[in-house]
Structures are given as structure tokens and as C-alpha cells.
Short mmCIF file of C-alpha atoms in Angstrom, two decimals:
data_model
loop_
_atom_site.label_atom_id
_atom_site.label_comp_id
_atom_site.label_asym_id
_atom_site.label_seq_id
_atom_site.Cartn_x
_atom_site.Cartn_y
_atom_site.Cartn_z
CA MET A 911 -6.66 -21.56 -33.21
CA PHE A 912 -6.49 -21.15 -29.45
CA ARG A 913 -8.15 -24.50 -28.85
CA SER A 914 -5.84 -26.19 -31.51
CA LEU A 915 -2.95 -24.70 -29.33
CA VAL A 916 -4.05 -25.80 -25.87
CA THR A 917 -4.37 -29.27 -27.42
CA SER A 918 -0.98 -29.29 -29.12
CA VAL A 919 0.54 -28.39 -25.65
CA THR A 920 -1.69 -30.77 -23.55
CA ASN A 921 -0.89 -33.59 -25.98
CA SER A 922 2.77 -33.16 -26.06
CA PRO A 923 5.01 -36.00 -24.70
CA ALA A 924 6.52 -33.50 -21.95
CA CYS A 925 2.91 -32.66 -20.63
CA GLU A 926 2.03 -36.35 -20.84
CA PHE A 927 4.72 -37.48 -18.84
CA ALA A 928 4.40 -34.74 -16.15
CA GLY A 929 0.59 -35.61 -16.00
CA ARG A 930 1.65 -39.23 -15.41
CA ILE A 931 3.95 -38.27 -12.61
CA LEU A 932 1.41 -35.83 -10.98
CA SER A 933 -1.59 -38.26 -11.40
CA ALA A 934 0.76 -41.00 -9.65
CA ASN A 935 1.21 -38.62 -6.84
CA GLY A 936 -2.71 -37.65 -6.70
CA GLY A 937 -2.11 -34.04 -8.20
CA HIS A 938 -3.43 -32.52 -11.26
CA ILE A 939 -2.35 -30.13 -14.16
CA THR A 940 -3.61 -26.61 -14.40
CA GLN A 941 -2.86 -24.47 -17.36
CA HIS A 942 -3.37 -20.76 -17.20
CA ARG A 943 -4.03 -18.30 -20.25
CA GLY A 944 -4.40 -14.71 -20.78
CA ARG A 945 -3.23 -11.52 -19.10
CA ARG A 946 -1.54 -11.83 -15.63
CA ARG A 947 -3.53 -8.71 -14.43
CA THR A 948 -6.43 -6.75 -15.43
CA LEU A 949 -6.32 -2.97 -15.30
CA THR A 950 -10.02 -2.31 -15.99
CA PRO A 951 -13.12 -3.74 -13.83
CA VAL A 952 -15.00 -6.75 -15.14
CA PRO A 953 -17.81 -5.85 -17.45
CA TRP A 954 -20.74 -7.91 -15.65
CA LEU A 955 -20.52 -5.58 -12.54
CA PRO A 956 -22.35 -2.47 -12.04
CA PRO A 957 -20.64 0.72 -12.48
CA VAL A 958 -19.21 2.38 -9.43
CA ASN A 959 -18.43 5.80 -10.26
CA GLU A 960 -21.12 8.37 -11.62
CA HIS A 961 -19.87 9.80 -15.25
CA VAL A 962 -21.95 13.06 -15.47
CA PRO A 963 -20.61 15.46 -18.26
CA LYS A 964 -20.29 19.10 -16.65
CA SER A 965 -22.01 20.73 -19.62
CA SER A 966 -25.32 19.23 -18.40
CA VAL A 967 -25.08 19.99 -14.79
CA GLY A 968 -26.34 23.53 -14.10
CA ILE A 969 -26.38 23.71 -10.34
CA SER A 970 -26.12 27.08 -9.04
CA LYS A 971 -23.55 27.94 -6.33
CA VAL A 972 -26.22 28.23 -3.46
CA THR A 973 -27.82 24.74 -4.26
CA LYS A 974 -24.27 23.23 -4.33
CA THR A 975 -23.55 24.69 -1.00
CA LEU A 976 -26.98 23.38 0.20
CA LEU A 977 -26.16 19.74 -0.99
CA GLU A 978 -22.72 20.07 0.63
CA THR A 979 -24.39 20.83 3.96
CA VAL A 980 -26.61 18.27 3.56
CA ILE A 981 -24.33 15.48 2.97
CA GLU A 982 -22.00 16.90 5.96
CA LYS A 983 -24.94 16.51 8.33
CA GLU A 984 -25.83 13.00 6.85
CA ASN A 985 -22.08 11.86 7.32
CA GLN A 986 -22.25 13.21 11.04
CA VAL A 987 -25.50 11.40 11.94
CA ALA A 988 -24.14 8.15 10.40
CA SER A 989 -20.74 8.40 12.40
CA THR A 990 -22.82 9.14 15.44
CA PHE A 991 -24.90 6.16 14.92
CA ALA A 992 -21.71 4.13 14.13
CA ASN A 993 -20.29 5.26 17.44
CA GLN A 994 -23.40 4.07 19.51
CA ALA A 995 -23.13 0.62 17.77
CA SER A 996 -19.46 0.35 18.75
CA HIS A 997 -20.50 1.11 22.39
CA GLN A 998 -23.16 -1.28 22.49
CA ALA A 999 -20.97 -3.98 20.85
CA ALA A 1000 -19.75 -6.75 23.35
CA THR A 1001 -16.04 -7.21 23.46
CA SER A 1002 -13.38 -8.01 25.62
CA ILE A 1003 -9.44 -8.79 25.82
CA ALA A 1004 -9.45 -12.54 25.74
CA ASP A 1005 -7.68 -15.42 24.18
CA ILE A 1006 -7.70 -16.06 20.54
CA PRO A 1007 -8.08 -19.69 19.55
CA ALA A 1008 -5.79 -20.95 16.53
CA SER A 1009 -8.74 -21.72 14.40
CA SER A 1010 -10.49 -17.98 14.97
CA ARG A 1011 -10.03 -15.38 12.05
CA ARG A 1012 -10.59 -11.70 12.97
CA VAL A 1013 -11.37 -8.98 10.80
CA GLY A 1014 -8.60 -6.71 9.33
CA LEU A 1015 -8.13 -3.12 8.45
CA VAL A 1016 -8.04 -1.11 5.09
CA VAL A 1017 -4.85 1.15 5.53
CA ARG A 1018 -3.05 3.65 3.22
CA LYS A 1019 0.75 3.74 3.02
CA ILE A 1020 1.96 7.01 3.82
CA GLY A 1021 5.60 6.38 3.58
CA MET A 1022 8.69 5.38 5.44
CA LEU A 1023 10.61 6.47 8.35
CA PRO A 1024 13.50 5.27 10.39
CA GLN A 1025 13.17 4.52 14.13
CA TRP A 1026 15.99 4.18 16.87
CA THR A 1027 16.08 1.47 19.51
CA LYS A 1028 17.12 2.08 22.91
CA GLU A 1029 20.18 0.21 21.85
CA GLY A 1030 21.02 2.71 18.96
CA GLY A 1031 19.91 0.40 16.25
CA ARG A 1032 18.32 1.90 13.09
CA ILE A 1033 14.91 0.38 12.18
CA LEU A 1034 13.16 1.16 8.81
CA CYS A 1035 9.41 1.58 9.32
CA THR A 1036 6.59 1.97 7.10
CA ILE A 1037 3.79 4.35 8.21
CA LEU A 1038 0.31 3.08 7.45
CA GLU A 1039 -2.56 5.24 8.22
CA VAL A 1040 -6.20 3.90 9.32
CA ASP A 1041 -8.42 6.35 7.60
CA GLU A 1042 -12.09 6.09 8.73
CA ASN A 1043 -12.67 2.36 8.62
CA HIS A 1044 -16.34 1.04 9.13
CA VAL A 1045 -17.87 -2.37 8.68
CA VAL A 1046 -19.96 -2.13 5.51
CA GLY A 1047 -21.46 -5.38 5.16
CA VAL A 1048 -21.48 -8.96 7.02
CA THR A 1049 -22.34 -12.05 4.56
CA SER A 1050 -23.03 -15.38 6.09
CA PRO A 1051 -21.08 -18.40 4.39
CA ASP A 1052 -24.62 -19.85 3.08
CA SER A 1053 -25.44 -16.66 1.10
CA TRP A 1054 -21.84 -15.95 0.05
CA TYR A 1055 -22.02 -19.62 -1.30
CA LYS A 1056 -25.19 -19.01 -3.34
CA ALA A 1057 -24.26 -15.27 -4.73
CA SER A 1058 -21.06 -15.64 -6.23
CA ALA A 1059 -18.16 -17.91 -7.50
CA ILE A 1060 -15.72 -17.04 -4.96
CA GLY A 1061 -17.95 -17.71 -2.41
CA LYS A 1062 -18.45 -21.35 -3.50
CA ARG A 1063 -14.61 -21.63 -3.15
CA LYS A 1064 -13.97 -19.70 0.12
CA ALA A 1065 -17.11 -19.88 2.19
CA PHE A 1066 -16.74 -23.65 3.35
CA ASN A 1067 -13.04 -24.37 3.24
CA ARG A 1068 -10.63 -26.67 5.30
CA HIS A 1069 -10.91 -23.95 8.04
CA GLY A 1070 -14.50 -24.26 8.62
CA PRO A 1071 -17.35 -21.71 7.52
CA MET A 1072 -16.12 -18.16 6.76
CA TRP A 1073 -18.21 -15.08 6.92
CA LYS A 1074 -17.29 -12.17 4.41
CA VAL A 1075 -16.78 -9.03 6.24
CA THR A 1076 -16.66 -5.92 3.97
CA VAL A 1077 -14.65 -2.87 5.33
CA GLY A 1078 -14.68 0.58 3.70
CA ALA A 1079 -12.15 3.19 4.36
CA THR A 1080 -12.19 7.05 3.53
CA ASN A 1081 -15.17 8.98 3.11
CA GLU A 1082 -16.10 10.43 -0.05
CA ASP A 1083 -18.50 12.62 -1.91
CA PRO A 1084 -21.59 10.42 -2.57
CA THR A 1085 -22.57 12.46 -5.68
CA ASN A 1086 -19.43 10.94 -7.18
CA TYR A 1087 -20.77 7.34 -7.25
CA THR A 1088 -23.98 5.62 -8.53
CA SER A 1089 -27.08 4.62 -6.66
CA ALA A 1090 -26.34 1.00 -6.61
CA TYR A 1091 -22.97 1.70 -5.10
CA ARG A 1092 -24.40 3.99 -2.44
CA LYS A 1093 -27.27 1.54 -1.39
CA LYS A 1094 -24.73 -0.56 0.31
CA PHE A 1095 -23.66 2.43 2.81
CA THR A 1096 -27.20 3.35 3.32
CA ARG A 1097 -28.12 -0.03 4.39
CA ALA A 1098 -25.05 -0.21 6.75
CA GLY A 1099 -25.70 3.56 8.22
CA VAL A 1100 -22.14 4.74 7.45
CA PRO A 1101 -21.08 7.28 4.74
CA VAL A 1102 -20.01 6.61 1.33
CA LYS A 1103 -16.27 5.12 1.10
CA GLU A 1104 -13.69 5.45 -1.47
CA THR A 1105 -12.15 2.05 -0.92
CA LEU A 1106 -13.66 -1.53 0.19
CA GLY A 1107 -11.80 -4.52 1.39
CA CYS A 1108 -13.14 -7.78 2.27
CA PHE A 1109 -11.82 -10.49 4.92
CA LEU A 1110 -12.69 -13.90 6.13
CA VAL A 1111 -13.97 -13.94 9.51
CA THR A 1112 -15.05 -16.70 11.99
CA GLU A 1113 -18.45 -16.77 13.74
CA ASP A 1114 -16.68 -16.01 17.18
CA ALA A 1115 -15.01 -12.97 15.89
CA LEU A 1116 -17.83 -11.17 13.85
CA PRO A 1117 -18.12 -7.40 14.09
CA LEU A 1118 -21.26 -5.41 13.93
CA LEU A 1119 -22.57 -3.87 10.96
CA GLY A 1120 -21.59 -0.31 10.66
CA GLN A 1121 -19.22 -0.68 13.62
CA PRO A 1122 -16.17 1.51 13.39
CA LEU A 1123 -12.75 0.09 13.51
CA ASP A 1124 -9.74 1.76 15.41
CA ALA A 1125 -5.70 1.43 15.02
CA ARG A 1126 -5.81 -0.15 18.38
CA HIS A 1127 -7.60 -3.40 16.96
CA PHE A 1128 -3.57 -4.51 16.69
CA GLU A 1129 -1.35 -4.37 19.53
CA VAL A 1130 2.09 -3.01 19.51
CA GLY A 1131 4.52 -6.14 19.15
CA GLN A 1132 2.15 -8.29 17.29
CA TYR A 1133 2.91 -9.68 13.66
CA VAL A 1134 0.48 -8.89 10.96
CA THR A 1135 0.10 -9.77 7.24
CA ALA A 1136 -0.02 -6.98 4.49
CA THR A 1137 -1.63 -7.46 0.94
CA GLY A 1138 -1.75 -4.85 -1.78
CA LYS A 1139 -0.88 -4.28 -5.30
CA THR A 1140 3.00 -3.82 -6.19
CA ILE A 1141 4.26 -0.62 -7.84
CA ASP A 1142 3.15 0.11 -11.28
CA TRP A 1143 6.23 0.17 -13.78
CA GLY A 1144 4.30 0.13 -16.72
CA PHE A 1145 5.81 -1.74 -19.95
CA GLN A 1146 9.65 -2.85 -19.04
CA GLY A 1147 12.18 -4.42 -21.07
CA GLY A 1148 13.56 -8.00 -20.08
CA MET A 1149 16.80 -6.33 -18.22
CA HIS A 1150 14.38 -4.54 -15.92
CA ARG A 1151 11.47 -6.85 -15.35
CA TRP A 1152 13.41 -10.09 -15.03
CA GLY A 1153 16.86 -9.04 -14.32
CA MET A 1154 18.50 -10.20 -17.63
CA ARG A 1155 22.11 -9.45 -18.44
CA GLY A 1156 21.52 -8.26 -22.00
CA GLN A 1157 23.67 -8.31 -24.96
CA PRO A 1158 27.62 -7.95 -25.47
CA THR A 1159 28.63 -4.30 -25.11
CA ARG A 1160 31.16 -4.21 -28.13
CA ARG A 1161 30.55 -5.59 -31.63
CA THR A 1162 26.63 -5.15 -30.96
CA THR A 1163 24.28 -2.90 -33.11
CA LYS A 1164 20.91 -1.49 -31.46
CA SER A 1165 20.84 -5.02 -29.21
CA HIS A 1166 22.39 -4.20 -26.24
CA ARG A 1167 19.18 -4.36 -23.81
CA ARG A 1168 17.49 -7.09 -25.78
CA ILE A 1169 16.89 -10.52 -24.50
CA GLY A 1170 18.23 -12.50 -27.30
CA SER A 1171 17.11 -15.77 -28.24
CA VAL A 1172 13.63 -16.80 -27.28
CA GLY A 1173 13.26 -20.20 -28.52
CA SER A 1174 14.90 -23.27 -30.30
CA VAL A 1175 14.87 -24.30 -33.97
CA GLY A 1176 13.47 -27.74 -33.29
CA ASP A 1177 10.36 -26.72 -31.38
CA ALA A 1178 9.90 -23.58 -33.78
CA ARG A 1179 7.65 -22.06 -31.17
CA ILE A 1180 7.96 -20.16 -27.80
CA TRP A 1181 6.57 -21.85 -25.02
CA PRO A 1182 4.14 -20.36 -22.61
CA GLY A 1183 5.86 -18.58 -19.31
CA LYS A 1184 8.85 -17.39 -21.62
CA ARG A 1185 10.10 -14.41 -19.69
CA MET A 1186 9.76 -11.46 -22.25
CA PRO A 1187 9.27 -7.87 -21.95
CA GLY A 1188 5.90 -6.86 -20.77
CA HIS A 1189 3.97 -4.97 -18.07
CA MET A 1190 5.73 -5.01 -14.96
CA GLY A 1191 4.10 -4.61 -11.45
CA TYR A 1192 0.51 -3.88 -10.26
CA GLU A 1193 0.16 -7.27 -9.00
CA TRP A 1194 -1.52 -8.49 -5.64
CA ARG A 1195 1.47 -9.42 -3.36
CA THR A 1196 1.46 -10.47 0.36
CA VAL A 1197 3.94 -10.05 2.89
CA SER A 1198 3.68 -11.89 6.34
CA GLY A 1199 5.48 -11.84 9.78
CA LEU A 1200 5.74 -7.87 9.95
CA GLU A 1201 6.15 -6.38 13.31
CA ILE A 1202 4.15 -3.50 14.69
CA VAL A 1203 6.52 -1.24 16.65
CA ARG A 1204 4.53 1.65 17.16
CA ILE A 1205 0.88 2.96 17.07
CA ASN A 1206 -0.27 6.61 16.94
CA ILE A 1207 -3.75 6.68 18.20
CA ASP A 1208 -4.35 10.35 17.82
CA LYS A 1209 -3.31 10.13 14.14
CA GLN A 1210 -4.61 6.50 13.92
CA VAL A 1211 -1.17 5.54 12.24
CA ILE A 1212 0.60 2.20 12.69
CA TYR A 1213 4.46 1.83 12.21
CA VAL A 1214 5.07 -1.56 10.74
CA LYS A 1215 8.91 -2.89 10.66
CA GLY A 1216 10.11 -3.20 7.34
CA SER A 1217 8.49 -2.81 3.88
CA VAL A 1218 5.05 -3.53 2.20
CA PRO A 1219 3.71 -4.00 -1.26
CA GLY A 1220 2.79 -0.56 -3.36
CA ASP A 1221 3.73 2.87 -3.67
CA MET A 1222 2.82 5.93 -1.49
CA GLY A 1223 -0.73 6.45 -1.32
CA GLU A 1224 -1.65 2.87 -2.18
CA LYS A 1225 -4.40 0.95 -0.04
CA LEU A 1226 -3.87 -2.15 1.64
CA LEU A 1227 -5.21 -5.14 3.65
CA LEU A 1228 -3.74 -5.72 7.03
CA LYS A 1229 -4.72 -8.33 9.16
CA ASP A 1230 -3.60 -10.71 11.80
CA CYS A 1231 -0.44 -13.13 10.85
CA LEU A 1232 -1.33 -16.48 10.66
CA GLN A 1233 2.02 -18.28 11.48
CA GLU A 1234 2.19 -20.27 14.23
CA GLU A 1235 5.17 -18.64 15.87
CA LYS A 1236 3.89 -15.18 15.34
CA ARG A 1237 0.16 -15.60 15.74
CA LEU A 1238 -1.59 -13.10 18.29
CA LYS A 1239 -2.44 -15.40 21.04
CA SER A 1240 -4.52 -12.61 23.15
CA GLY A 1241 -6.23 -9.39 21.96
CA PRO A 1242 -9.61 -7.70 21.43
CA MET A 1243 -12.44 -9.83 20.33
CA PRO A 1244 -13.81 -9.06 17.91
CA THR A 1245 -12.18 -5.72 17.82
CA TRP A 1246 -11.17 -2.64 19.94
CA THR A 1247 -14.05 -0.64 21.12
CA PRO A 1248 -13.79 2.52 23.61
CA SER A 1249 -15.17 0.24 26.23
CA LEU A 1250 -11.95 -1.43 26.36
CA GLU A 1251 -9.89 1.78 26.89
CA THR A 1252 -8.27 2.59 30.64
CA ILE A 1253 -8.73 5.90 31.82
CA GLU A 1254 -5.35 7.27 33.07
CA GLU A 1255 -4.55 10.81 34.51
CA GLU A 1256 -2.00 12.24 32.04
CA PRO A 1257 0.37 15.01 33.07
CA GLU A 1258 0.24 18.30 31.65
CA SER A 1259 1.53 18.72 28.30
CA PRO A 1260 4.54 21.05 27.94
CA GLU A 1261 4.32 24.75 26.49
CA GLU A 1262 6.29 24.08 23.36
CA GLY A 1263 3.84 21.54 22.04
CA VAL A 1264 1.32 18.57 22.69
CA VAL A 1265 2.74 15.08 22.70
CA PRO A 1266 0.44 12.73 20.78
CA LYS A 1267 -1.10 9.74 22.27
CA THR A 1268 1.19 6.73 21.38
CA CYS A 1269 1.87 3.00 21.88
CA PHE A 1270 5.10 1.71 21.61
CA SER A 1271 7.15 -1.45 21.91
CA ARG A 1272 8.69 -1.49 25.61
CA LYS A 1273 11.06 -4.21 24.14
CA ARG A 1274 12.59 -1.85 21.33
CA PHE A 1275 12.43 1.74 22.51
CA ARG A 1276 13.11 3.50 25.80
CA GLN A 1277 10.42 4.36 28.43
CA SER A 1278 10.92 7.86 28.08
CA TYR A 1279 9.33 9.85 25.41
CA SER A 1280 9.60 13.58 24.23
CA VAL A 1281 8.27 15.58 21.41
CA SER A 1282 11.58 15.82 19.51
CA HIS A 1283 11.77 12.12 19.08
CA HIS A 1284 8.09 11.71 17.55
CA PRO A 1285 8.65 10.86 13.89
CA LEU A 1286 5.17 12.58 13.00
CA LEU A 1287 6.43 15.92 14.76
CA PHE A 1288 9.96 15.38 13.12
CA ILE A 1289 8.66 15.52 9.70
CA PRO A 1290 8.59 19.19 9.59
CA MET A 1291 11.89 19.89 11.32
CA LEU A 1292 13.31 17.13 8.72
CA MET A 1293 11.99 19.17 5.87
CA GLN A 1294 13.42 22.48 7.09
CA ARG A 1295 16.76 20.87 7.63
CA ARG A 1296 16.56 19.72 4.01
CA ARG A 1297 15.44 23.07 2.67
CA GLN A 1298 18.59 24.85 4.81
CA GLU A 1299 21.04 22.10 3.18
CA GLU A 1300 19.77 23.11 -0.13
CA ILE A 1301 20.11 26.57 0.39
CA LYS A 1302 23.78 25.97 1.70
CA ARG A 1303 24.44 23.73 -1.38
CA LYS A 1304 23.42 26.55 -3.48
CA LEU A 1305 25.36 29.16 -1.90
CA ARG A 1306 28.48 26.91 -2.20
CA LEU A 1307 27.70 26.44 -6.02
CA LEU A 1308 27.42 30.33 -6.39
CA LYS A 1309 30.81 30.63 -4.47
CA SER A 1310 32.63 27.92 -6.41
CA ARG A 1311 31.49 29.70 -9.74
CA SER A 1312 32.37 33.13 -8.32
CA LYS A 1313 36.01 31.69 -7.72
CA PHE A 1314 36.08 30.02 -11.01
CA GLU A 1315 34.79 33.25 -13.17
CA ILE A 1316 37.59 35.24 -11.06
CA LEU A 1317 40.41 32.71 -11.82
CA LEU A 1318 39.34 32.65 -15.66
CA SER A 1319 39.37 36.47 -15.94
CA VAL A 1320 42.87 36.42 -14.31
CA TYR A 1321 44.07 33.81 -16.42
CA VAL A 1322 42.35 35.81 -19.79
CA ILE A 1323 44.34 39.09 -18.78
CA PHE A 1324 47.51 36.82 -18.17
CA VAL A 1325 47.23 35.63 -21.33
CA PHE A 1326 46.49 39.14 -23.02
CA LEU A 1327 49.39 40.59 -21.29
CA THR A 1328 51.80 38.04 -22.31
CA SER A 1329 50.65 38.09 -25.97
CA VAL A 1330 51.16 41.92 -25.97
CA SER A 1331 54.76 41.90 -24.57
CA VAL A 1332 55.66 39.04 -27.20
CA PHE A 1333 54.14 41.24 -29.75
CA ILE A 1334 55.89 44.15 -28.57
CA GLY A 1335 59.45 42.35 -28.61
CA PHE A 1336 58.78 41.19 -31.95
CA LEU A 1337 58.44 44.89 -33.19
CA PHE A 1338 61.55 45.84 -31.52
CA GLU A 1339 63.64 43.24 -32.99
CA VAL A 1340 62.23 44.09 -36.55
#
């Protein structure tokens, strides 16, 4: 049935005419069938999470504490070796050719906060956290080409040979994962990571295996590209999913939000690609040309102007922007290392708090910097202010209710006295 459906579509006059036009222009027709997204992993890949029933695990508290201590020590040793590899890596601030592709970062979307420029303008920024990023794997183009079908398409493309660099983020408990998943981190000498992301990197910008990646891999003022999954809205109707108008408000029964007719009588079928109700969101989307306005080095947080795909807590891939006007001309190659840090004598911090080490755009923000203006320290103050406003709102509501109850009681007493006086007057007349 599926083969006959595809044959009927490809042999239709419309497709034949379009195929002639595309063939004349040197193009080809590609038809896609199936779902737009897959919510479950492919069956041929090995499982990642270790599913062990709780009833079969009989570990005492002492043994569990010992295992946690051993895992913590192993993570500390792995982090020490990774930092040593970072110090040994050869890096410098150099010009970046247009053909070079640097590695990116796996970041977590925290939320959005406004920033104010020195002219008083308001900028809505997205906060992205760089959570314990390490280089987990470096695959050569030849090995990648032989290993997977994706490598056959991307290893040798129009930009030349590309290395696949795998970056892991967020340290996790290794007991929750299978041995096959843990082996790749053991080979790299880094702790087990929760999320992995792959980037196409040229040979002149290859990082070392196990090297940690810092938020200063990007610079303030440069433009980046963010890739991630959009917000998962679940099953939605045509009005929410596609913005359809819906049916008339009057003279309609149970069809106000329906999409209406979906096909003509002549064709007697629904053509592929028809906009209908279905699963909305959770698709890969890329937003390019986002400006970095601030970097908090202590918290490893990047402030990006504008919005990025995904809900709060989602992981995204952040890399250099490839637009010619917004491309990074000079920066750390292949990535930032502690050897590039300039040691400056910082003034003593005030008693009321410590100012986090931060980099911000001189073009947008003032040179002066205070604790009260820092967004990360401003969050508790903002929450406290919101709680105070909520308490005031509840007090006003209680006061309005008390006034209403007083007025209601006065009105009831007035009505009662009026009715009593009318009744007494009626008795005297009788």
C-alpha cells in the first residue's frame, strides 16, 4: 500500500511537470515520509541508562557511602589530569581564517533577564551556563567516514575534511549508566557526562582529548549560533499549531476550533504536507547571529542578546557564527586555556559582598560596575521584592474584603430597619 501510494504520487502529472522543471535546472525531487521527530532512541544503538530494579539491589549504607567516596575520588583525579592537559595544550590569541571551524560548547538554558545599556535601553538576554564541559572524543575524517552514514555525508564536504569533536557536559553518577557508555569517558580520562554534543572542527583548531572547555572560549561582543530542541507543546490543534482562524463563532456546533475542509472532492485524498493537528514542538532549530553581551567567569555563565530555542533547563549547542559580517576574526585558537589569562591586581572587595569576575561589552555598558547591578546577585533581591508585592496584594485584598463586609452588614441592617418601620406603620393603619 505504501509503495503504491508513493508510485501514485510520483507518477502524478503535477510531480512529473515539477520533475521536468527541476531536471532542466539540474535539481532533483526528494520526498519525505514518516514522522517529523523521534521521541525514542533508535533501536540499533546500545542503551545508555542502566535499568536495574530496586528490589534486586541489596547494598548496605556503608557500601553505598564507600562507592560514592570512590566515585568522587575518581572524578577528582580525572579533573586533575584534564587540567594538566589544558595547561600543556598549545594555544594563543591569533587570527582565525575564514575556512577554520572551532569547537563549540554544550550549554544549559537558565532563563532570561533584562540588561540596561549606558544609554538606558533595555536588552532582554538569555542566560546560558557552561556546566563542566570536557572534550570526550576526537574522530578523524577517515575513521568517521568508515564508521557511520552521517560521517559519509559530513566528513568530507565542500569545506574540506572535518574532524568530529564530541563534547560532554554535566558530571553524573556513573552507576546510572551502562558499561558501554562509560568506556568512552574512561578512554578520555574525564568523569561520566550527562549530555554529549558533536561539532565539526578543522584540523588547525583541534582541541586535546580530555581538555576542559571554558566560557572564555567565546569573547564578549562576538556573534554565536545556538542549536537546540524547541519547547515541547505535545499534541495541539490546528489553531495553536499553525495559527489557523477556526470556524465561525455563530451558527456552529462543536466545531469552533476545528480546521475545516482538508481536501477537494476531485482528488478525493489528502495530500502529504497538509497542515493538520498533531505534535507541536520538540524539533531541532538553529538561531544564528546572537551577540554575547556579558560573560560571568566565576559562575561560567554567558549572556546572549535575544532568545534561543528550548525551554528552561534544556541543553543547547553553542558555536561560532559563520555569517561573513558576524564571523569572529581573532580569538583563542583552538580554545581558551589558563595560560592566556592575564594576571591583574584586583582591588579589595567591599564588605557587603564580593563582586564576581565578569566580562561585559564596553560598547553597551558603562565602565563602572557595582554589586547591586549584577544580575546574578540581583535575582534574590528581585525574588524578595516579588514576595513583598505579593504580601501587599493579599493585604489589599483582605482590606477590600473587610470593607465590603462592613458595607454589606450596614446595608442588611438598613434594609431590616426599613422593613420593620414599614411593618409597624402598616399595623398602626390597621
